[in-house]
PDB file of C-alpha atoms in Angstrom:
ATOM      1  CA  GLY A   1      69.122  38.161 115.900  1.00  0.00           C
ATOM      2  CA  ALA A   2      71.652  38.515 118.426  1.00  0.00           C
ATOM      3  CA  GLY A   3      74.681  35.980 118.458  1.00  0.00           C
ATOM      4  CA  VAL A   4      76.326  34.683 121.258  1.00  0.00           C
ATOM      5  CA  SER A   5      78.025  37.748 123.312  1.00  0.00           C
ATOM      6  CA  GLN A   6      80.912  37.817 126.001  1.00  0.00           C
ATOM      7  CA  THR A   7      82.490  40.081 128.219  1.00  0.00           C
ATOM      8  CA  PRO A   8      85.024  41.826 128.701  1.00  0.00           C
ATOM      9  CA  SER A   9      87.201  41.467 125.266  1.00  0.00           C
ATOM     10  CA  ASN A  10      89.726  42.030 127.581  1.00  0.00           C
ATOM     11  CA  LYS A  11      91.167  41.567 130.751  1.00  0.00           C
ATOM     12  CA  VAL A  12      94.372  42.104 132.035  1.00  0.00           C
ATOM     13  CA  THR A  13      95.548  40.352 135.896  1.00  0.00           C
ATOM     14  CA  GLU A  14      98.482  40.083 138.075  1.00  0.00           C
ATOM     15  CA  LYS A  15      99.804  36.614 138.735  1.00  0.00           C
ATOM     16  CA  GLY A  16      97.647  35.091 141.732  1.00  0.00           C
ATOM     17  CA  LYS A  17      93.699  37.687 141.419  1.00  0.00           C
ATOM     18  CA  TYR A  18      90.795  35.954 140.574  1.00  0.00           C
ATOM     19  CA  VAL A  19      88.938  36.125 137.424  1.00  0.00           C
ATOM     20  CA  GLU A  20      85.266  35.343 136.068  1.00  0.00           C
ATOM     21  CA  LEU A  21      83.937  36.179 132.380  1.00  0.00           C
ATOM     22  CA  ARG A  22      81.084  35.993 131.238  1.00  0.00           C
ATOM     23  CA  CYS A  23      79.574  34.818 128.329  1.00  0.00           C
ATOM     24  CA  ASP A  24      76.626  34.970 126.787  1.00  0.00           C
ATOM     25  CA  PRO A  25      74.091  32.382 124.502  1.00  0.00           C
ATOM     26  CA  ILE A  26      72.445  32.856 122.583  1.00  0.00           C
ATOM     27  CA  SER A  27      69.095  33.312 123.566  1.00  0.00           C
ATOM     28  CA  GLY A  28      67.118  29.711 124.019  1.00  0.00           C
ATOM     29  CA  HIS A  29      69.695  28.063 123.254  1.00  0.00           C
ATOM     30  CA  THR A  30      70.781  25.134 126.319  1.00  0.00           C
ATOM     31  CA  ALA A  31      73.792  23.654 125.598  1.00  0.00           C
ATOM     32  CA  LEU A  32      77.087  26.144 125.891  1.00  0.00           C
ATOM     33  CA  TYR A  33      80.089  25.125 125.574  1.00  0.00           C
ATOM     34  CA  TRP A  34      83.540  26.567 126.905  1.00  0.00           C
ATOM     35  CA  TYR A  35      86.968  26.259 125.008  1.00  0.00           C
ATOM     36  CA  ARG A  36      90.161  28.060 125.202  1.00  0.00           C
ATOM     37  CA  GLN A  37      93.076  28.548 122.569  1.00  0.00           C
ATOM     38  CA  SER A  38      96.028  29.741 123.284  1.00  0.00           C
ATOM     39  CA  LEU A  39      98.455  31.681 121.072  1.00  0.00           C
ATOM     40  CA  GLY A  40      99.145  29.154 117.515  1.00  0.00           C
ATOM     41  CA  GLN A  41      96.949  26.848 118.358  1.00  0.00           C
ATOM     42  CA  GLY A  42      93.713  24.908 117.734  1.00  0.00           C
ATOM     43  CA  PRO A  43      90.916  26.224 120.728  1.00  0.00           C
ATOM     44  CA  GLU A  44      90.231  22.461 124.064  1.00  0.00           C
ATOM     45  CA  PHE A  45      87.165  22.072 125.180  1.00  0.00           C
ATOM     46  CA  LEU A  46      87.423  22.644 128.835  1.00  0.00           C
ATOM     47  CA  ILE A  47      83.249  21.796 129.375  1.00  0.00           C
ATOM     48  CA  TYR A  48      80.091  21.822 128.807  1.00  0.00           C
ATOM     49  CA  PHE A  49      76.981  22.101 129.746  1.00  0.00           C
ATOM     50  CA  GLN A  50      72.734  20.790 128.942  1.00  0.00           C
ATOM     51  CA  GLY A  51      70.262  23.635 131.505  1.00  0.00           C
ATOM     52  CA  THR A  52      71.751  24.679 134.087  1.00  0.00           C
ATOM     53  CA  GLY A  53      74.203  21.502 134.947  1.00  0.00           C
ATOM     54  CA  ALA A  54      78.021  20.839 133.635  1.00  0.00           C
ATOM     55  CA  ALA A  55      77.461  17.881 131.910  1.00  0.00           C
ATOM     56  CA  ASP A  56      81.003  17.379 131.263  1.00  0.00           C
ATOM     57  CA  ASP A  57      84.400  18.825 132.742  1.00  0.00           C
ATOM     58  CA  SER A  58      86.498  16.900 131.962  1.00  0.00           C
ATOM     59  CA  GLY A  59      88.092  19.526 130.210  1.00  0.00           C
ATOM     60  CA  LEU A  60      88.890  22.089 132.917  1.00  0.00           C
ATOM     61  CA  PRO A  61      92.825  22.214 133.472  1.00  0.00           C
ATOM     62  CA  ASN A  62      92.818  21.374 137.121  1.00  0.00           C
ATOM     63  CA  ASP A  63      91.028  22.724 140.308  1.00  0.00           C
ATOM     64  CA  ARG A  64      91.393  26.629 140.263  1.00  0.00           C
ATOM     65  CA  PHE A  65      88.598  26.353 136.760  1.00  0.00           C
ATOM     66  CA  PHE A  66      85.205  26.451 137.658  1.00  0.00           C
ATOM     67  CA  ALA A  67      82.093  27.496 135.816  1.00  0.00           C
ATOM     68  CA  VAL A  68      78.001  27.794 135.997  1.00  0.00           C
ATOM     69  CA  ARG A  69      74.961  28.066 134.679  1.00  0.00           C
ATOM     70  CA  PRO A  70      72.672  28.845 136.999  1.00  0.00           C
ATOM     71  CA  GLU A  71      69.506  30.060 134.977  1.00  0.00           C
ATOM     72  CA  GLY A  72      70.459  27.974 132.364  1.00  0.00           C
ATOM     73  CA  SER A  73      71.533  30.972 130.194  1.00  0.00           C
ATOM     74  CA  VAL A  74      74.127  33.161 130.872  1.00  0.00           C
ATOM     75  CA  SER A  75      77.383  31.319 132.402  1.00  0.00           C
ATOM     76  CA  THR A  76      80.481  32.414 134.053  1.00  0.00           C
ATOM     77  CA  LEU A  77      83.994  30.768 134.329  1.00  0.00           C
ATOM     78  CA  LYS A  78      85.565  31.397 137.161  1.00  0.00           C
ATOM     79  CA  ILE A  79      89.680  31.031 137.660  1.00  0.00           C
ATOM     80  CA  GLN A  80      90.843  30.964 141.078  1.00  0.00           C
ATOM     81  CA  ARG A  81      95.001  31.611 141.608  1.00  0.00           C
ATOM     82  CA  THR A  82      95.581  33.007 137.353  1.00  0.00           C
ATOM     83  CA  GLU A  83      98.576  31.416 135.840  1.00  0.00           C
ATOM     84  CA  ARG A  84     100.698  33.423 133.917  1.00  0.00           C
ATOM     85  CA  GLY A  85     100.059  29.841 131.953  1.00  0.00           C
ATOM     86  CA  ASP A  86      96.526  30.385 131.732  1.00  0.00           C
ATOM     87  CA  SER A  87      97.279  33.475 128.673  1.00  0.00           C
ATOM     88  CA  ALA A  88      94.853  32.921 126.501  1.00  0.00           C
ATOM     89  CA  VAL A  89      91.691  33.581 124.817  1.00  0.00           C
ATOM     90  CA  TYR A  90      88.371  32.234 126.853  1.00  0.00           C
ATOM     91  CA  LEU A  91      85.604  31.568 124.023  1.00  0.00           C
ATOM     92  CA  CYS A  92      81.941  30.165 124.287  1.00  0.00           C
ATOM     93  CA  ALA A  93      79.459  28.667 122.084  1.00  0.00           C
ATOM     94  CA  SER A  94      76.370  27.235 122.045  1.00  0.00           C
ATOM     95  CA  SER A  95      73.767  25.023 119.829  1.00  0.00           C
ATOM     96  CA  ARG A  96      70.150  24.535 120.451  1.00  0.00           C
ATOM     97  CA  ASP A  97      70.778  21.393 122.152  1.00  0.00           C
ATOM     98  CA  THR A  98      73.513  19.403 122.290  1.00  0.00           C
ATOM     99  CA  LEU A  99      74.047  17.905 118.886  1.00  0.00           C
ATOM    100  CA  GLY A 100      73.032  21.691 117.025  1.00  0.00           C
ATOM    101  CA  GLU A 101      75.128  23.325 115.423  1.00  0.00           C
ATOM    102  CA  GLN A 102      78.021  25.543 117.841  1.00  0.00           C
ATOM    103  CA  PHE A 103      78.226  29.473 117.453  1.00  0.00           C
ATOM    104  CA  PHE A 104      80.687  30.802 118.982  1.00  0.00           C
ATOM    105  CA  GLY A 105      81.596  33.670 120.367  1.00  0.00           C
ATOM    106  CA  PRO A 106      84.257  36.392 119.609  1.00  0.00           C
ATOM    107  CA  GLY A 107      85.970  35.446 123.284  1.00  0.00           C
ATOM    108  CA  THR A 108      87.690  37.241 125.767  1.00  0.00           C
ATOM    109  CA  ARG A 109      91.183  37.842 125.585  1.00  0.00           C
ATOM    110  CA  LEU A 110      92.702  36.924 128.563  1.00  0.00           C
ATOM    111  CA  THR A 111      96.677  37.763 130.279  1.00  0.00           C
ATOM    112  CA  VAL A 112      98.018  36.928 133.098  1.00  0.00           C
ATOM    113  CA  LEU A 113     100.812  39.119 133.876  1.00  0.00           C
TER     114      LEU A 113
ATOM    115  CA  ALA B   1      89.492   9.336 122.104  1.00  0.00           C
ATOM    116  CA  GLN B   2      88.693  11.481 118.534  1.00  0.00           C
ATOM    117  CA  SER B   3      91.243  13.632 117.209  1.00  0.00           C
ATOM    118  CA  VAL B   4      92.207  15.483 114.105  1.00  0.00           C
ATOM    119  CA  THR B   5      95.438  15.963 112.383  1.00  0.00           C
ATOM    120  CA  GLN B   6      96.145  18.544 109.722  1.00  0.00           C
ATOM    121  CA  LEU B   7      98.983  18.343 107.679  1.00  0.00           C
ATOM    122  CA  ASP B   8      99.969  21.931 106.797  1.00  0.00           C
ATOM    123  CA  SER B   9     100.032  24.429 109.082  1.00  0.00           C
ATOM    124  CA  HIS B  10     100.311  27.013 106.543  1.00  0.00           C
ATOM    125  CA  VAL B  11      99.483  27.175 102.648  1.00  0.00           C
ATOM    126  CA  SER B  12     100.227  30.247  99.993  1.00  0.00           C
ATOM    127  CA  VAL B  13      98.292  30.224  96.704  1.00  0.00           C
ATOM    128  CA  SER B  14      97.986  32.586  94.100  1.00  0.00           C
ATOM    129  CA  GLU B  15      94.572  34.150  94.208  1.00  0.00           C
ATOM    130  CA  GLY B  16      92.754  32.730  91.323  1.00  0.00           C
ATOM    131  CA  THR B  17      94.685  28.445  91.906  1.00  0.00           C
ATOM    132  CA  PRO B  18      93.329  26.510  93.663  1.00  0.00           C
ATOM    133  CA  VAL B  19      92.876  25.746  97.819  1.00  0.00           C
ATOM    134  CA  LEU B  20      93.306  22.367  98.907  1.00  0.00           C
ATOM    135  CA  LEU B  21      93.732  22.706 102.777  1.00  0.00           C
ATOM    136  CA  ARG B  22      94.515  19.038 104.267  1.00  0.00           C
ATOM    137  CA  CYS B  23      93.373  16.571 106.899  1.00  0.00           C
ATOM    138  CA  ASN B  24      93.534  13.194 108.679  1.00  0.00           C
ATOM    139  CA  TYR B  25      91.382  12.128 111.893  1.00  0.00           C
ATOM    140  CA  SER B  26      91.405   9.729 114.243  1.00  0.00           C
ATOM    141  CA  SER B  27      87.636   8.308 115.978  1.00  0.00           C
ATOM    142  CA  SER B  28      86.569   5.503 118.573  1.00  0.00           C
ATOM    143  CA  TYR B  29      82.674   6.052 116.519  1.00  0.00           C
ATOM    144  CA  SER B  30      81.731   7.136 113.082  1.00  0.00           C
ATOM    145  CA  PRO B  31      82.794  10.164 113.150  1.00  0.00           C
ATOM    146  CA  SER B  32      80.411  14.409 112.202  1.00  0.00           C
ATOM    147  CA  LEU B  33      83.458  16.521 110.653  1.00  0.00           C
ATOM    148  CA  PHE B  34      83.152  20.308 110.943  1.00  0.00           C
ATOM    149  CA  TRP B  35      85.718  23.028 108.672  1.00  0.00           C
ATOM    150  CA  TYR B  36      85.152  26.517 110.692  1.00  0.00           C
ATOM    151  CA  VAL B  37      86.896  29.409 109.390  1.00  0.00           C
ATOM    152  CA  GLN B  38      88.057  32.639 111.406  1.00  0.00           C
ATOM    153  CA  HIS B  39      88.917  35.705 111.132  1.00  0.00           C
ATOM    154  CA  PRO B  40      91.252  38.535 112.546  1.00  0.00           C
ATOM    155  CA  ASN B  41      89.385  39.157 114.973  1.00  0.00           C
ATOM    156  CA  LYS B  42      87.062  37.652 114.302  1.00  0.00           C
ATOM    157  CA  GLY B  43      84.915  34.619 116.397  1.00  0.00           C
ATOM    158  CA  LEU B  44      85.091  30.638 114.447  1.00  0.00           C
ATOM    159  CA  GLN B  45      82.347  30.237 111.327  1.00  0.00           C
ATOM    160  CA  LEU B  46      80.847  26.857 110.503  1.00  0.00           C
ATOM    161  CA  LEU B  47      81.896  26.139 106.593  1.00  0.00           C
ATOM    162  CA  LEU B  48      79.774  22.568 105.913  1.00  0.00           C
ATOM    163  CA  LYS B  49      79.813  19.886 107.866  1.00  0.00           C
ATOM    164  CA  TYR B  50      79.611  15.851 107.601  1.00  0.00           C
ATOM    165  CA  THR B  51      77.646  13.633 109.333  1.00  0.00           C
ATOM    166  CA  SER B  52      76.833  10.354 107.240  1.00  0.00           C
ATOM    167  CA  ALA B  53      75.027  11.622 105.041  1.00  0.00           C
ATOM    168  CA  ALA B  54      76.694  12.092 101.493  1.00  0.00           C
ATOM    169  CA  THR B  55      80.828  11.738 101.516  1.00  0.00           C
ATOM    170  CA  LEU B  56      81.448  15.512  98.785  1.00  0.00           C
ATOM    171  CA  VAL B  57      79.974  17.491 101.688  1.00  0.00           C
ATOM    172  CA  LYS B  58      79.068  20.954 100.496  1.00  0.00           C
ATOM    173  CA  GLY B  59      80.403  25.094 102.455  1.00  0.00           C
ATOM    174  CA  ILE B  60      79.969  28.881 102.485  1.00  0.00           C
ATOM    175  CA  ASN B  61      81.440  30.704 100.058  1.00  0.00           C
ATOM    176  CA  GLY B  62      82.926  28.014  97.765  1.00  0.00           C
ATOM    177  CA  PHE B  63      84.401  25.644  99.392  1.00  0.00           C
ATOM    178  CA  GLU B  64      84.172  21.799  99.978  1.00  0.00           C
ATOM    179  CA  ALA B  65      85.581  18.697 101.359  1.00  0.00           C
ATOM    180  CA  GLU B  66      85.469  15.333 101.036  1.00  0.00           C
ATOM    181  CA  PHE B  67      85.226  12.567 103.487  1.00  0.00           C
ATOM    182  CA  LYS B  68      87.425   9.345 103.222  1.00  0.00           C
ATOM    183  CA  LYS B  69      86.742   6.589 105.943  1.00  0.00           C
ATOM    184  CA  SER B  70      89.380   4.062 104.140  1.00  0.00           C
ATOM    185  CA  GLU B  71      91.611   6.811 104.134  1.00  0.00           C
ATOM    186  CA  THR B  72      90.454   8.694 107.697  1.00  0.00           C
ATOM    187  CA  SER B  73      90.404  11.960 105.440  1.00  0.00           C
ATOM    188  CA  PHE B  74      88.563  15.675 105.444  1.00  0.00           C
ATOM    189  CA  HIS B  75      90.850  17.261 103.134  1.00  0.00           C
ATOM    190  CA  LEU B  76      88.560  20.906 102.492  1.00  0.00           C
ATOM    191  CA  THR B  77      88.819  22.747  98.974  1.00  0.00           C
ATOM    192  CA  LYS B  78      88.006  25.934  96.826  1.00  0.00           C
ATOM    193  CA  PRO B  79      88.293  25.491  93.120  1.00  0.00           C
ATOM    194  CA  SER B  80      89.453  29.339  92.554  1.00  0.00           C
ATOM    195  CA  ALA B  81      90.962  31.091  95.728  1.00  0.00           C
ATOM    196  CA  HIS B  82      90.113  35.065  96.846  1.00  0.00           C
ATOM    197  CA  MET B  83      91.858  37.700  98.977  1.00  0.00           C
ATOM    198  CA  SER B  84      88.697  37.303 101.518  1.00  0.00           C
ATOM    199  CA  ASP B  85      89.271  33.298 101.961  1.00  0.00           C
ATOM    200  CA  ALA B  86      93.453  34.846 104.091  1.00  0.00           C
ATOM    201  CA  ALA B  87      91.838  33.466 107.476  1.00  0.00           C
ATOM    202  CA  GLU B  88      93.112  30.046 109.926  1.00  0.00           C
ATOM    203  CA  TYR B  89      90.431  26.902 108.771  1.00  0.00           C
ATOM    204  CA  PHE B  90      90.531  24.655 111.934  1.00  0.00           C
ATOM    205  CA  CYS B  91      89.187  21.010 111.014  1.00  0.00           C
ATOM    206  CA  VAL B  92      87.118  19.842 113.774  1.00  0.00           C
ATOM    207  CA  VAL B  93      85.727  16.437 114.330  1.00  0.00           C
ATOM    208  CA  ARG B  94      82.970  14.992 117.222  1.00  0.00           C
ATOM    209  CA  SER B  95      81.921  11.936 118.357  1.00  0.00           C
ATOM    210  CA  GLY B  96      79.700  10.246 116.837  1.00  0.00           C
ATOM    211  CA  GLY B  97      76.838   9.715 118.286  1.00  0.00           C
ATOM    212  CA  GLY B  98      77.850  12.005 121.703  1.00  0.00           C
ATOM    213  CA  ALA B  99      77.302  14.855 122.898  1.00  0.00           C
ATOM    214  CA  ASP B 100      81.119  16.114 123.778  1.00  0.00           C
ATOM    215  CA  GLY B 101      82.971  19.066 122.946  1.00  0.00           C
ATOM    216  CA  LEU B 102      84.030  20.265 119.779  1.00  0.00           C
ATOM    217  CA  THR B 103      88.259  18.364 119.335  1.00  0.00           C
ATOM    218  CA  PHE B 104      90.211  20.951 117.265  1.00  0.00           C
ATOM    219  CA  GLY B 105      93.344  20.788 115.068  1.00  0.00           C
ATOM    220  CA  LYS B 106      95.469  23.034 114.720  1.00  0.00           C
ATOM    221  CA  GLY B 107      95.378  24.818 112.043  1.00  0.00           C
ATOM    222  CA  THR B 108      96.318  25.648 108.886  1.00  0.00           C
ATOM    223  CA  HIS B 109      97.411  29.793 107.776  1.00  0.00           C
ATOM    224  CA  LEU B 110      96.119  30.637 104.637  1.00  0.00           C
ATOM    225  CA  ILE B 111      97.924  33.180 102.898  1.00  0.00           C
ATOM    226  CA  ILE B 112      96.757  34.652  98.965  1.00  0.00           C
ATOM    227  CA  GLN B 113      98.953  36.255  97.627  1.00  0.00           C
ATOM    228  CA  PRO B 114      97.773  38.395  94.720  1.00  0.00           C
TER     229      PRO B 114
END
């Protein structure tokens, strides 16, 4: 079956612009996670959803970052007023439930010029 | 709070020789521990996991890891390295009983010499 997919695979934007990153989880997976991986680092947790609600958003760095999952499937990570420091690979993962194995997507590479 | 320390940023071994990637963890609760592998331009893949059952865990591609509570370690080993093992490896912790996101180490880059 299909794995986790993320679009776009690459996004280049200018400082101050707004971007949206999309994640399509594995069908039937109720839990969805966002991570950010900066160059040379391990992924860092941002937020996770159980169904439609954000169960833990403690990893979001500031209020420019926001994520939604309105129908409990696809999720969108939104970044306002992008800064050069936001440049990273944004990873999405899904799992059958909150204790199950997390399956990762290929990531979206965001570059802020 | 939980954290992971991968003791080596780079490890280089010759093909056919053993691999050892070191990891120490810190967790307030009984943790679940994982090793993930990331090949260039590919997604993260789970190698193996420890969730309070047997302390010696076997994973895919001949890898295994041993959970040592007294040493707070979860080192990854493989008896004989293959060229295809060259990749970035991440040790990961998740607090026991929690449904939190994963906490990753900084990664160890494994280089296989021919």
